[in-house]
Amino acid sequence: MKLIFEEGAKGRRAYKIPPCDVPQKALSAILGKNNLRADAPALPECSEVDVVRHFTNLSQLNFALDTGFYPLGSCTMKYNPKINEDLSRLAGFCEMHPLQSEEDSQGAMQLYYELERSLSAIFGMSRFTLLPAAGAHGELCGMMIIAAYHRSRKDYARKTIIVPDSSHGTNPASASIAGFTVKTIKSGPDGLLDLNALKEALGPDTAGMMLTNPSTLGLFEKDIMKAADMVHKAGGLLYYDGANSNAILCKTTPSLMGFDVVHTNLHKTFSTPHGGGGPGSGPVGVVEKLVPFLPSPLIAYKNGKYVFEKENKLSIGKMRSFFGNFGVLVKAYAYILANGAEGLDEVSTAAVANANYLCRRLSKAFTLPYGDNRCMHEFVLSGQEIKDKYGVSTLDMAKRLIEMGYHPPTIYFPLIVHEAIMIEPCETESVATLKEFVDAMLTVAKEAKECPEKLHAAPQNKPVTRLDETLAARTPVVKAQ
Ligand SMILES: *Cc1c(COP(=O)(O)O)cnc(C)c1O
Protein backbone atom coordinates (compact mmCIF):
# COMPACT_ATOMS: atom_id res chain seq x y z
CA MET A 1 0.00 0.00 0.00
CA LYS A 2 1.20 3.48 -0.80
CA LEU A 3 1.69 5.77 2.16
CA ILE A 4 0.43 9.31 2.29
CA PHE A 5 4.01 10.55 2.35
CA GLU A 6 4.58 9.09 -1.09
CA GLU A 7 1.37 10.51 -2.49
CA GLY A 8 0.43 14.06 -3.17
CA ALA A 9 2.47 16.78 -4.84
CA LYS A 10 3.75 20.21 -4.03
CA GLY A 11 0.96 22.71 -3.65
CA ARG A 12 -1.83 20.14 -3.42
CA ARG A 13 -4.38 21.08 -0.77
CA ALA A 14 -7.52 19.77 0.93
CA TYR A 15 -8.33 22.93 2.86
CA LYS A 16 -6.72 26.33 2.83
CA ILE A 17 -6.12 28.18 6.07
CA PRO A 18 -6.61 31.94 5.70
CA PRO A 19 -3.33 33.84 5.78
CA CYS A 20 -2.20 34.92 9.24
CA ASP A 21 -3.47 38.41 9.98
CA VAL A 22 -1.45 38.91 13.15
CA PRO A 23 1.69 40.97 12.43
CA GLN A 24 4.96 39.04 12.77
CA LYS A 25 6.10 41.43 15.49
CA ALA A 26 3.05 40.88 17.60
CA LEU A 27 3.43 37.11 17.18
CA SER A 28 6.98 37.06 18.43
CA ALA A 29 5.98 39.28 21.36
CA ILE A 30 3.21 36.86 22.35
CA LEU A 31 4.90 33.54 21.64
CA GLY A 32 8.55 34.44 22.10
CA LYS A 33 10.92 34.77 19.18
CA ASN A 34 12.49 31.34 19.72
CA ASN A 35 9.13 29.67 19.35
CA LEU A 36 8.54 30.96 15.83
CA ARG A 37 9.77 28.76 13.01
CA ALA A 38 11.59 30.24 10.04
CA ASP A 39 10.35 27.72 7.48
CA ALA A 40 7.08 25.92 6.99
CA PRO A 41 7.17 22.29 8.22
CA ALA A 42 7.85 19.63 5.57
CA LEU A 43 4.40 18.02 5.73
CA PRO A 44 2.98 15.88 2.94
CA GLU A 45 0.84 17.97 0.59
CA CYS A 46 -2.34 16.12 -0.30
CA SER A 47 -5.84 16.64 -1.57
CA GLU A 48 -8.86 15.54 0.43
CA VAL A 49 -9.34 12.41 -1.64
CA ASP A 50 -5.68 11.40 -1.10
CA VAL A 51 -6.21 11.61 2.64
CA VAL A 52 -9.56 9.82 2.64
CA ARG A 53 -8.13 6.93 0.57
CA HIS A 54 -5.07 6.69 2.76
CA PHE A 55 -7.00 6.34 5.99
CA THR A 56 -9.78 4.18 4.54
CA ASN A 57 -7.16 1.77 3.18
CA LEU A 58 -5.38 1.74 6.53
CA SER A 59 -8.64 0.99 8.34
CA GLN A 60 -9.16 -2.05 6.14
CA LEU A 61 -5.81 -3.57 6.99
CA ASN A 62 -7.28 -4.47 10.37
CA PHE A 63 -9.64 -7.41 10.63
CA ALA A 64 -13.01 -6.17 11.88
CA LEU A 65 -16.16 -7.75 13.21
CA ASP A 66 -18.07 -5.58 10.75
CA THR A 67 -16.44 -7.46 7.88
CA GLY A 68 -16.12 -11.03 9.15
CA PHE A 69 -16.50 -13.76 11.77
CA TYR A 70 -14.30 -13.25 14.83
CA PRO A 71 -14.51 -16.33 17.11
CA LEU A 72 -11.86 -15.18 19.59
CA GLY A 73 -12.35 -17.24 22.78
CA SER A 74 -12.55 -15.51 26.16
CA CYS A 75 -13.17 -12.22 24.37
CA THR A 76 -16.89 -12.24 23.48
CA MET A 77 -16.45 -10.56 20.10
CA LYS A 78 -20.17 -10.30 19.53
CA TYR A 79 -21.75 -7.91 17.07
CA ASN A 80 -22.85 -4.74 18.86
CA PRO A 81 -25.96 -2.93 17.60
CA LYS A 82 -25.01 0.34 15.89
CA ILE A 83 -28.02 2.14 17.36
CA ASN A 84 -26.37 2.01 20.78
CA GLU A 85 -23.42 3.96 19.39
CA ASP A 86 -25.85 6.64 18.19
CA LEU A 87 -27.49 6.79 21.62
CA SER A 88 -24.18 7.20 23.41
CA ARG A 89 -23.45 10.15 21.13
CA LEU A 90 -26.64 12.06 21.95
CA ALA A 91 -25.56 15.59 22.77
CA GLY A 92 -27.23 15.46 26.21
CA PHE A 93 -24.86 12.64 27.18
CA CYS A 94 -21.64 13.26 25.33
CA GLU A 95 -21.50 17.02 25.72
CA MET A 96 -22.06 17.03 29.47
CA HIS A 97 -19.36 18.49 31.64
CA PRO A 98 -18.32 16.20 34.48
CA LEU A 99 -18.45 19.13 36.92
CA GLN A 100 -22.07 20.02 36.09
CA SER A 101 -24.26 20.35 39.18
CA GLU A 102 -26.55 17.60 40.49
CA GLU A 103 -29.50 19.68 39.41
CA ASP A 104 -28.19 19.85 35.86
CA SER A 105 -27.26 16.16 35.62
CA GLN A 106 -30.51 14.46 36.62
CA GLY A 107 -30.89 12.54 33.32
CA ALA A 108 -27.36 11.15 33.38
CA MET A 109 -27.71 10.33 37.09
CA GLN A 110 -30.95 8.48 36.41
CA LEU A 111 -29.21 6.38 33.77
CA TYR A 112 -26.35 5.68 36.17
CA TYR A 113 -28.75 4.72 38.95
CA GLU A 114 -30.93 2.49 36.76
CA LEU A 115 -27.95 0.75 35.15
CA GLU A 116 -26.63 0.00 38.62
CA ARG A 117 -29.99 -1.53 39.56
CA SER A 118 -30.15 -3.57 36.35
CA LEU A 119 -26.67 -5.00 36.82
CA SER A 120 -27.48 -5.75 40.45
CA ALA A 121 -30.52 -7.76 39.32
CA ILE A 122 -28.64 -9.57 36.53
CA PHE A 123 -25.79 -10.61 38.84
CA GLY A 124 -27.81 -10.96 42.06
CA MET A 125 -25.68 -8.42 43.94
CA SER A 126 -26.80 -5.69 46.36
CA ARG A 127 -25.02 -2.82 44.68
CA PHE A 128 -22.55 -2.02 41.89
CA THR A 129 -19.90 0.59 41.26
CA LEU A 130 -19.71 1.65 37.61
CA LEU A 131 -16.32 3.31 37.93
CA PRO A 132 -13.67 0.75 36.89
CA ALA A 133 -12.44 1.35 33.35
CA ALA A 134 -11.72 -2.27 32.33
CA GLY A 135 -12.03 -5.87 33.47
CA ALA A 136 -8.63 -5.95 35.13
CA HIS A 137 -9.37 -2.60 36.79
CA GLY A 138 -12.60 -4.10 38.17
CA GLU A 139 -10.62 -7.05 39.51
CA LEU A 140 -8.23 -4.68 41.25
CA CYS A 141 -11.21 -2.80 42.71
CA GLY A 142 -12.76 -6.09 43.92
CA MET A 143 -9.46 -7.21 45.45
CA MET A 144 -9.13 -3.88 47.26
CA ILE A 145 -12.66 -4.31 48.62
CA ILE A 146 -11.80 -7.81 49.89
CA ALA A 147 -8.62 -6.45 51.53
CA ALA A 148 -10.56 -3.58 53.13
CA TYR A 149 -13.19 -6.02 54.45
CA HIS A 150 -10.62 -8.20 56.23
CA ARG A 151 -8.81 -5.10 57.55
CA SER A 152 -12.06 -3.70 58.96
CA ARG A 153 -12.37 -6.92 60.98
CA LYS A 154 -8.74 -6.67 62.12
CA ASP A 155 -8.20 -9.98 60.38
CA TYR A 156 -4.72 -9.04 59.22
CA ALA A 157 -3.47 -12.57 58.54
CA ARG A 158 -5.59 -13.01 55.41
CA LYS A 159 -3.04 -12.34 52.72
CA THR A 160 -3.59 -15.12 50.18
CA ILE A 161 -5.85 -15.26 47.13
CA ILE A 162 -6.44 -18.66 45.55
CA VAL A 163 -6.81 -18.97 41.75
CA PRO A 164 -7.20 -22.11 39.63
CA ASP A 165 -4.56 -22.80 36.96
CA SER A 166 -7.16 -22.23 34.24
CA SER A 167 -7.78 -18.64 35.35
CA HIS A 168 -7.46 -15.59 33.12
CA GLY A 169 -3.98 -14.04 33.46
CA THR A 170 -5.37 -10.80 34.84
CA ASN A 171 -6.67 -12.61 37.97
CA PRO A 172 -3.33 -13.40 39.63
CA ALA A 173 -1.95 -10.06 38.38
CA SER A 174 -4.78 -8.04 39.99
CA ALA A 175 -4.56 -9.95 43.28
CA SER A 176 -0.84 -9.39 43.37
CA ILE A 177 -1.09 -5.65 42.60
CA ALA A 178 -3.61 -5.36 45.44
CA GLY A 179 -0.93 -6.73 47.79
CA PHE A 180 -2.00 -10.38 48.05
CA THR A 181 0.10 -13.51 47.67
CA VAL A 182 -1.32 -15.73 44.93
CA LYS A 183 -1.72 -19.46 45.43
CA THR A 184 -2.50 -21.39 42.22
CA ILE A 185 -4.35 -24.69 42.46
CA LYS A 186 -4.29 -27.37 39.80
CA SER A 187 -7.48 -28.33 37.98
CA GLY A 188 -8.71 -31.92 38.23
CA PRO A 189 -8.39 -34.43 35.36
CA ASP A 190 -11.78 -33.25 34.05
CA GLY A 191 -10.52 -29.63 33.81
CA LEU A 192 -12.77 -28.61 36.70
CA LEU A 193 -12.00 -27.28 40.14
CA ASP A 194 -10.40 -29.97 42.28
CA LEU A 195 -12.01 -29.79 45.74
CA ASN A 196 -9.11 -31.68 47.35
CA ALA A 197 -6.61 -29.19 45.97
CA LEU A 198 -8.85 -26.38 47.22
CA LYS A 199 -9.08 -27.94 50.66
CA GLU A 200 -5.30 -28.11 50.89
CA ALA A 201 -4.90 -24.50 49.79
CA LEU A 202 -7.38 -23.08 52.34
CA GLY A 203 -6.16 -21.84 55.71
CA PRO A 204 -6.15 -18.96 58.17
CA ASP A 205 -4.26 -16.89 55.58
CA THR A 206 -7.02 -17.25 52.94
CA ALA A 207 -8.46 -13.87 51.94
CA GLY A 208 -10.51 -15.31 49.10
CA MET A 209 -10.68 -17.15 45.81
CA MET A 210 -11.11 -15.80 42.26
CA LEU A 211 -13.07 -17.94 39.87
CA THR A 212 -14.70 -17.79 36.43
CA ASN A 213 -17.81 -19.89 35.99
CA PRO A 214 -18.19 -21.19 33.31
CA SER A 215 -14.43 -21.65 33.54
CA THR A 216 -11.93 -20.54 30.94
CA LEU A 217 -12.34 -24.00 29.41
CA GLY A 218 -16.00 -23.21 28.81
CA LEU A 219 -17.13 -25.71 31.45
CA PHE A 220 -19.60 -25.14 34.26
CA GLU A 221 -18.07 -25.81 37.68
CA LYS A 222 -20.54 -28.35 38.98
CA ASP A 223 -19.08 -28.27 42.51
CA ILE A 224 -19.36 -24.50 42.81
CA MET A 225 -21.74 -24.59 45.81
CA LYS A 226 -19.43 -26.93 47.73
CA ALA A 227 -16.40 -24.81 46.82
CA ALA A 228 -18.15 -21.61 47.95
CA ASP A 229 -19.08 -23.23 51.22
CA MET A 230 -15.49 -24.35 51.82
CA VAL A 231 -14.04 -20.90 51.10
CA HIS A 232 -16.61 -19.19 53.35
CA LYS A 233 -16.06 -21.67 56.20
CA ALA A 234 -12.34 -20.93 55.98
CA GLY A 235 -13.14 -17.21 56.40
CA GLY A 236 -12.50 -16.17 52.79
CA LEU A 237 -14.61 -14.37 50.21
CA LEU A 238 -15.44 -15.53 46.70
CA TYR A 239 -14.71 -13.35 43.66
CA TYR A 240 -16.49 -13.93 40.34
CA ASP A 241 -14.73 -12.97 37.12
CA GLY A 242 -17.74 -12.23 34.94
CA ALA A 243 -15.87 -10.58 32.04
CA ASN A 244 -17.65 -12.93 29.65
CA SER A 245 -21.11 -13.34 31.14
CA ASN A 246 -22.68 -14.53 27.92
CA ALA A 247 -23.49 -18.01 29.23
CA ILE A 248 -25.41 -17.06 32.36
CA LEU A 249 -27.50 -13.95 31.62
CA CYS A 250 -30.86 -14.37 33.34
CA LYS A 251 -30.18 -18.14 33.65
CA THR A 252 -28.47 -17.99 37.03
CA THR A 253 -26.51 -15.45 39.06
CA PRO A 254 -23.13 -15.45 40.77
CA SER A 255 -24.92 -14.79 44.08
CA LEU A 256 -26.88 -18.04 43.70
CA MET A 257 -23.51 -19.77 43.26
CA GLY A 258 -22.24 -18.23 46.51
CA PHE A 259 -20.08 -15.38 45.19
CA ASP A 260 -19.55 -12.18 47.21
CA VAL A 261 -17.90 -9.88 44.65
CA VAL A 262 -18.27 -9.84 40.86
CA HIS A 263 -17.07 -7.80 37.93
CA THR A 264 -18.40 -7.85 34.41
CA ASN A 265 -17.01 -6.33 31.22
CA LEU A 266 -19.51 -4.01 29.56
CA HIS A 267 -17.05 -4.06 26.63
CA LYS A 268 -17.64 -7.75 26.00
CA THR A 269 -21.05 -8.76 27.22
CA PHE A 270 -23.00 -5.48 27.13
CA SER A 271 -22.73 -3.86 23.71
CA THR A 272 -19.41 -2.05 23.59
CA PRO A 273 -16.96 -3.43 21.03
CA HIS A 274 -13.97 -5.07 22.62
CA GLY A 275 -10.45 -4.87 21.33
CA GLY A 276 -10.97 -1.74 19.29
CA GLY A 277 -8.65 0.26 21.48
CA GLY A 278 -11.52 2.36 22.76
CA PRO A 279 -12.60 2.81 26.36
CA GLY A 280 -14.10 -0.07 28.32
CA SER A 281 -15.90 -0.52 31.61
CA GLY A 282 -15.66 -3.17 34.31
CA PRO A 283 -18.37 -2.52 36.93
CA VAL A 284 -18.03 -4.33 40.27
CA GLY A 285 -20.95 -5.68 42.30
CA VAL A 286 -20.95 -6.81 45.92
CA VAL A 287 -23.20 -8.52 48.44
CA GLU A 288 -24.77 -6.48 51.23
CA LYS A 289 -21.99 -6.78 53.80
CA LEU A 290 -19.43 -5.35 51.36
CA VAL A 291 -21.47 -2.31 50.24
CA PRO A 292 -19.75 0.09 52.70
CA PHE A 293 -16.41 -0.61 50.99
CA LEU A 294 -17.52 0.37 47.46
CA PRO A 295 -15.66 3.27 45.86
CA SER A 296 -17.41 6.63 45.57
CA PRO A 297 -19.46 8.21 44.13
CA LEU A 298 -22.66 6.22 44.45
CA ILE A 299 -26.01 7.64 43.44
CA ALA A 300 -29.24 7.45 45.45
CA TYR A 301 -32.81 8.47 44.64
CA LYS A 302 -34.32 10.64 47.39
CA ASN A 303 -37.46 12.81 47.45
CA GLY A 304 -37.89 12.62 43.68
CA LYS A 305 -34.26 13.54 42.93
CA TYR A 306 -31.03 11.74 42.12
CA VAL A 307 -28.29 12.68 44.57
CA PHE A 308 -24.66 11.74 45.21
CA GLU A 309 -24.30 9.74 48.40
CA LYS A 310 -21.89 10.84 51.09
CA GLU A 311 -18.73 8.73 50.99
CA ASN A 312 -18.80 5.91 53.53
CA LYS A 313 -15.80 6.04 55.87
CA LEU A 314 -15.00 2.41 55.01
CA SER A 315 -14.98 3.13 51.24
CA ILE A 316 -11.82 2.23 49.35
CA GLY A 317 -12.07 5.76 47.88
CA LYS A 318 -11.93 6.73 44.24
CA MET A 319 -11.17 4.17 41.51
CA ARG A 320 -11.38 6.60 38.62
CA SER A 321 -12.07 10.23 37.84
CA PHE A 322 -15.68 11.41 37.74
CA PHE A 323 -18.18 8.67 36.75
CA GLY A 324 -16.19 6.14 34.74
CA ASN A 325 -16.45 5.77 30.97
CA PHE A 326 -19.91 7.20 30.66
CA GLY A 327 -20.48 6.50 26.93
CA VAL A 328 -19.93 2.79 27.57
CA LEU A 329 -22.54 2.93 30.35
CA VAL A 330 -25.08 4.47 27.97
CA LYS A 331 -24.61 1.59 25.50
CA ALA A 332 -24.97 -1.05 28.23
CA TYR A 333 -28.11 0.64 29.54
CA ALA A 334 -29.68 0.77 26.07
CA TYR A 335 -28.72 -2.86 25.37
CA ILE A 336 -30.22 -4.12 28.64
CA LEU A 337 -33.46 -2.13 28.16
CA ALA A 338 -33.83 -3.20 24.53
CA ASN A 339 -33.40 -6.90 25.41
CA GLY A 340 -35.16 -7.03 28.75
CA ALA A 341 -34.81 -10.11 30.94
CA GLU A 342 -36.32 -12.37 28.26
CA GLY A 343 -34.02 -11.07 25.56
CA LEU A 344 -30.92 -11.50 27.72
CA ASP A 345 -32.01 -15.04 28.50
CA GLU A 346 -32.23 -15.67 24.75
CA VAL A 347 -28.77 -14.16 24.26
CA SER A 348 -27.34 -16.82 26.55
CA THR A 349 -29.40 -19.63 25.02
CA ALA A 350 -28.14 -18.74 21.54
CA ALA A 351 -24.53 -18.17 22.64
CA VAL A 352 -24.40 -21.60 24.29
CA ALA A 353 -26.24 -23.33 21.42
CA ASN A 354 -23.85 -21.83 18.83
CA ALA A 355 -20.80 -22.93 20.83
CA ASN A 356 -22.17 -26.45 21.23
CA TYR A 357 -22.88 -26.74 17.51
CA LEU A 358 -19.25 -25.87 16.70
CA CYS A 359 -17.93 -28.01 19.54
CA ARG A 360 -19.77 -31.15 18.36
CA ARG A 361 -18.74 -30.76 14.75
CA LEU A 362 -15.14 -29.68 15.27
CA SER A 363 -14.33 -32.24 17.94
CA LYS A 364 -14.49 -34.85 15.15
CA ALA A 365 -11.40 -33.36 13.48
CA PHE A 366 -9.60 -31.83 16.48
CA THR A 367 -9.05 -33.14 19.99
CA LEU A 368 -11.39 -31.88 22.69
CA PRO A 369 -9.35 -32.54 25.83
CA TYR A 370 -12.06 -31.53 28.31
CA GLY A 371 -15.81 -31.38 28.27
CA ASP A 372 -17.25 -34.59 26.94
CA ASN A 373 -18.60 -32.95 23.76
CA ARG A 374 -20.50 -30.35 25.80
CA CYS A 375 -19.66 -26.75 26.60
CA MET A 376 -21.11 -23.46 27.72
CA HIS A 377 -20.46 -20.30 25.64
CA GLU A 378 -17.01 -21.42 24.45
CA PHE A 379 -14.74 -24.47 24.25
CA VAL A 380 -11.08 -25.30 23.89
CA LEU A 381 -9.67 -27.71 21.31
CA SER A 382 -6.11 -28.99 21.17
CA GLY A 383 -3.96 -29.09 18.03
CA GLN A 384 -1.35 -31.32 19.72
CA GLU A 385 -2.33 -34.49 17.87
CA ILE A 386 -2.14 -32.75 14.48
CA LYS A 387 1.23 -31.27 15.45
CA ASP A 388 2.60 -34.67 16.50
CA LYS A 389 1.35 -36.39 13.35
CA TYR A 390 2.00 -33.83 10.61
CA GLY A 391 4.30 -31.20 12.16
CA VAL A 392 1.67 -28.48 11.71
CA SER A 393 1.28 -26.22 14.75
CA THR A 394 -1.79 -24.41 16.01
CA LEU A 395 -0.10 -21.17 14.95
CA ASP A 396 0.19 -22.50 11.36
CA MET A 397 -3.51 -23.34 11.31
CA ALA A 398 -4.46 -19.93 12.73
CA LYS A 399 -2.43 -18.21 10.00
CA ARG A 400 -4.18 -20.29 7.34
CA LEU A 401 -7.57 -19.18 8.73
CA ILE A 402 -6.48 -15.56 8.24
CA GLU A 403 -5.85 -16.39 4.61
CA MET A 404 -9.36 -17.79 4.37
CA GLY A 405 -10.91 -14.58 5.70
CA TYR A 406 -11.46 -15.46 9.36
CA HIS A 407 -10.09 -13.95 12.49
CA PRO A 408 -8.49 -16.97 14.14
CA PRO A 409 -9.71 -18.24 17.50
CA THR A 410 -7.66 -17.53 20.64
CA ILE A 411 -4.59 -19.78 20.53
CA TYR A 412 -2.14 -21.07 23.17
CA PHE A 413 -4.56 -20.08 25.96
CA PRO A 414 -5.54 -21.38 28.47
CA LEU A 415 -2.09 -22.69 29.25
CA ILE A 416 -3.31 -26.01 30.63
CA VAL A 417 -4.26 -27.13 27.08
CA HIS A 418 -1.33 -27.83 24.73
CA GLU A 419 -1.59 -26.16 21.32
CA ALA A 420 -4.90 -24.68 22.51
CA ILE A 421 -7.57 -23.41 20.08
CA MET A 422 -10.24 -21.55 22.02
CA ILE A 423 -13.46 -20.80 20.17
CA GLU A 424 -16.31 -18.48 21.21
CA PRO A 425 -18.82 -17.88 18.41
CA CYS A 426 -21.31 -15.63 20.33
CA GLU A 427 -25.07 -15.40 19.85
CA THR A 428 -25.03 -12.92 16.99
CA GLU A 429 -23.84 -15.37 14.29
CA SER A 430 -26.18 -17.31 12.03
CA VAL A 431 -26.06 -21.07 11.48
CA ALA A 432 -24.96 -20.34 7.90
CA THR A 433 -21.85 -18.52 9.15
CA LEU A 434 -21.11 -21.28 11.64
CA LYS A 435 -21.38 -23.91 8.89
CA GLU A 436 -18.97 -22.01 6.68
CA PHE A 437 -16.54 -21.75 9.56
CA VAL A 438 -16.77 -25.50 10.21
CA ASP A 439 -15.97 -26.08 6.52
CA ALA A 440 -12.94 -23.79 6.80
CA MET A 441 -11.67 -25.55 9.94
CA LEU A 442 -12.16 -28.99 8.37
CA THR A 443 -10.27 -27.82 5.27
CA VAL A 444 -7.41 -26.68 7.51
CA ALA A 445 -7.31 -30.06 9.27
CA LYS A 446 -7.28 -31.85 5.90
CA GLU A 447 -4.52 -29.62 4.54
CA ALA A 448 -2.43 -30.27 7.65
CA LYS A 449 -2.30 -33.87 6.53
CA GLU A 450 -2.07 -33.37 2.77
CA CYS A 451 -0.04 -30.20 2.23
CA PRO A 452 1.54 -29.05 5.49
CA GLU A 453 3.91 -26.66 3.67
CA LYS A 454 0.91 -24.55 2.65
CA LEU A 455 0.10 -23.99 6.31
CA HIS A 456 3.70 -23.26 7.31
CA ALA A 457 3.79 -20.48 4.72
CA ALA A 458 0.40 -18.87 5.43
CA PRO A 459 -0.80 -16.19 5.15
CA GLN A 460 0.16 -15.39 1.58
CA ASN A 461 -2.63 -13.04 0.51
CA LYS A 462 -2.28 -10.38 3.22
CA PRO A 463 -0.18 -7.19 3.41
CA VAL A 464 2.22 -8.96 5.77
CA THR A 465 3.07 -12.65 6.12
CA ARG A 466 4.64 -14.05 9.31
CA LEU A 467 5.62 -11.39 11.79
CA ASP A 468 7.89 -11.56 14.77
CA GLU A 469 4.92 -10.91 17.02
CA THR A 470 6.92 -10.46 20.21
CA LEU A 471 9.19 -7.90 18.58
CA ALA A 472 6.20 -6.14 17.01
CA ALA A 473 4.46 -5.87 20.38
CA ARG A 474 7.54 -4.82 22.36
CA THR A 475 9.07 -2.40 19.84
CA PRO A 476 6.29 -1.18 17.58
CA VAL A 477 7.35 0.99 14.65
CA VAL A 478 4.38 3.25 14.16
CA LYS A 479 5.64 5.75 11.61
CA ALA A 480 6.76 5.54 8.01
CA GLN A 481 10.46 4.84 7.70
C1 LIG B 1 -11.12 -10.05 29.08
C2 LIG B 1 -11.06 -10.73 30.38
C3 LIG B 1 -10.54 -10.07 31.51
C4 LIG B 1 -9.86 -8.71 31.45
O1 LIG B 1 -10.61 -7.67 30.93
P1 LIG B 1 -9.88 -6.36 30.38
O2 LIG B 1 -10.96 -5.38 30.13
O3 LIG B 1 -9.14 -6.77 29.14
O4 LIG B 1 -8.94 -5.87 31.45
C5 LIG B 1 -10.59 -10.74 32.71
N1 LIG B 1 -11.09 -11.99 32.82
C6 LIG B 1 -11.58 -12.65 31.75
C7 LIG B 1 -12.13 -14.04 31.93
C8 LIG B 1 -11.58 -12.05 30.50
O5 LIG B 1 -12.04 -12.71 29.45
Short mmCIF file of C-alpha atoms and ligand atoms in Angstrom, two decimals, residues 73-76 133-139 167-171 212 216 241-244 263 265 267-268 274 280-282 378 413, ligand 1:
data_model
loop_
_atom_site.label_atom_id
_atom_site.label_comp_id
_atom_site.label_asym_id
_atom_site.label_seq_id
_atom_site.Cartn_x
_atom_site.Cartn_y
_atom_site.Cartn_z
CA GLY A 73 -12.35 -17.24 22.78
CA SER A 74 -12.55 -15.51 26.16
CA CYS A 75 -13.17 -12.22 24.37
CA THR A 76 -16.89 -12.24 23.48
CA ALA A 133 -12.44 1.35 33.35
CA ALA A 134 -11.72 -2.27 32.33
CA GLY A 135 -12.03 -5.87 33.47
CA ALA A 136 -8.63 -5.95 35.13
CA HIS A 137 -9.37 -2.60 36.79
CA GLY A 138 -12.60 -4.10 38.17
CA GLU A 139 -10.62 -7.05 39.51
CA SER A 167 -7.78 -18.64 35.35
CA HIS A 168 -7.46 -15.59 33.12
CA GLY A 169 -3.98 -14.04 33.46
CA THR A 170 -5.37 -10.80 34.84
CA ASN A 171 -6.67 -12.61 37.97
CA THR A 212 -14.70 -17.79 36.43
CA THR A 216 -11.93 -20.54 30.94
CA ASP A 241 -14.73 -12.97 37.12
CA GLY A 242 -17.74 -12.23 34.94
CA ALA A 243 -15.87 -10.58 32.04
CA ASN A 244 -17.65 -12.93 29.65
CA HIS A 263 -17.07 -7.80 37.93
CA ASN A 265 -17.01 -6.33 31.22
CA HIS A 267 -17.05 -4.06 26.63
CA LYS A 268 -17.64 -7.75 26.00
CA HIS A 274 -13.97 -5.07 22.62
CA GLY A 280 -14.10 -0.07 28.32
CA SER A 281 -15.90 -0.52 31.61
CA GLY A 282 -15.66 -3.17 34.31
CA GLU A 378 -17.01 -21.42 24.45
CA PHE A 413 -4.56 -20.08 25.96
C1 LIG B 1 -11.12 -10.05 29.08
C2 LIG B 1 -11.06 -10.73 30.38
C3 LIG B 1 -10.54 -10.07 31.51
C4 LIG B 1 -9.86 -8.71 31.45
O1 LIG B 1 -10.61 -7.67 30.93
P1 LIG B 1 -9.88 -6.36 30.38
O2 LIG B 1 -10.96 -5.38 30.13
O3 LIG B 1 -9.14 -6.77 29.14
O4 LIG B 1 -8.94 -5.87 31.45
C5 LIG B 1 -10.59 -10.74 32.71
N1 LIG B 1 -11.09 -11.99 32.82
C6 LIG B 1 -11.58 -12.65 31.75
C7 LIG B 1 -12.13 -14.04 31.93
C8 LIG B 1 -11.58 -12.05 30.50
O5 LIG B 1 -12.04 -12.71 29.45
#
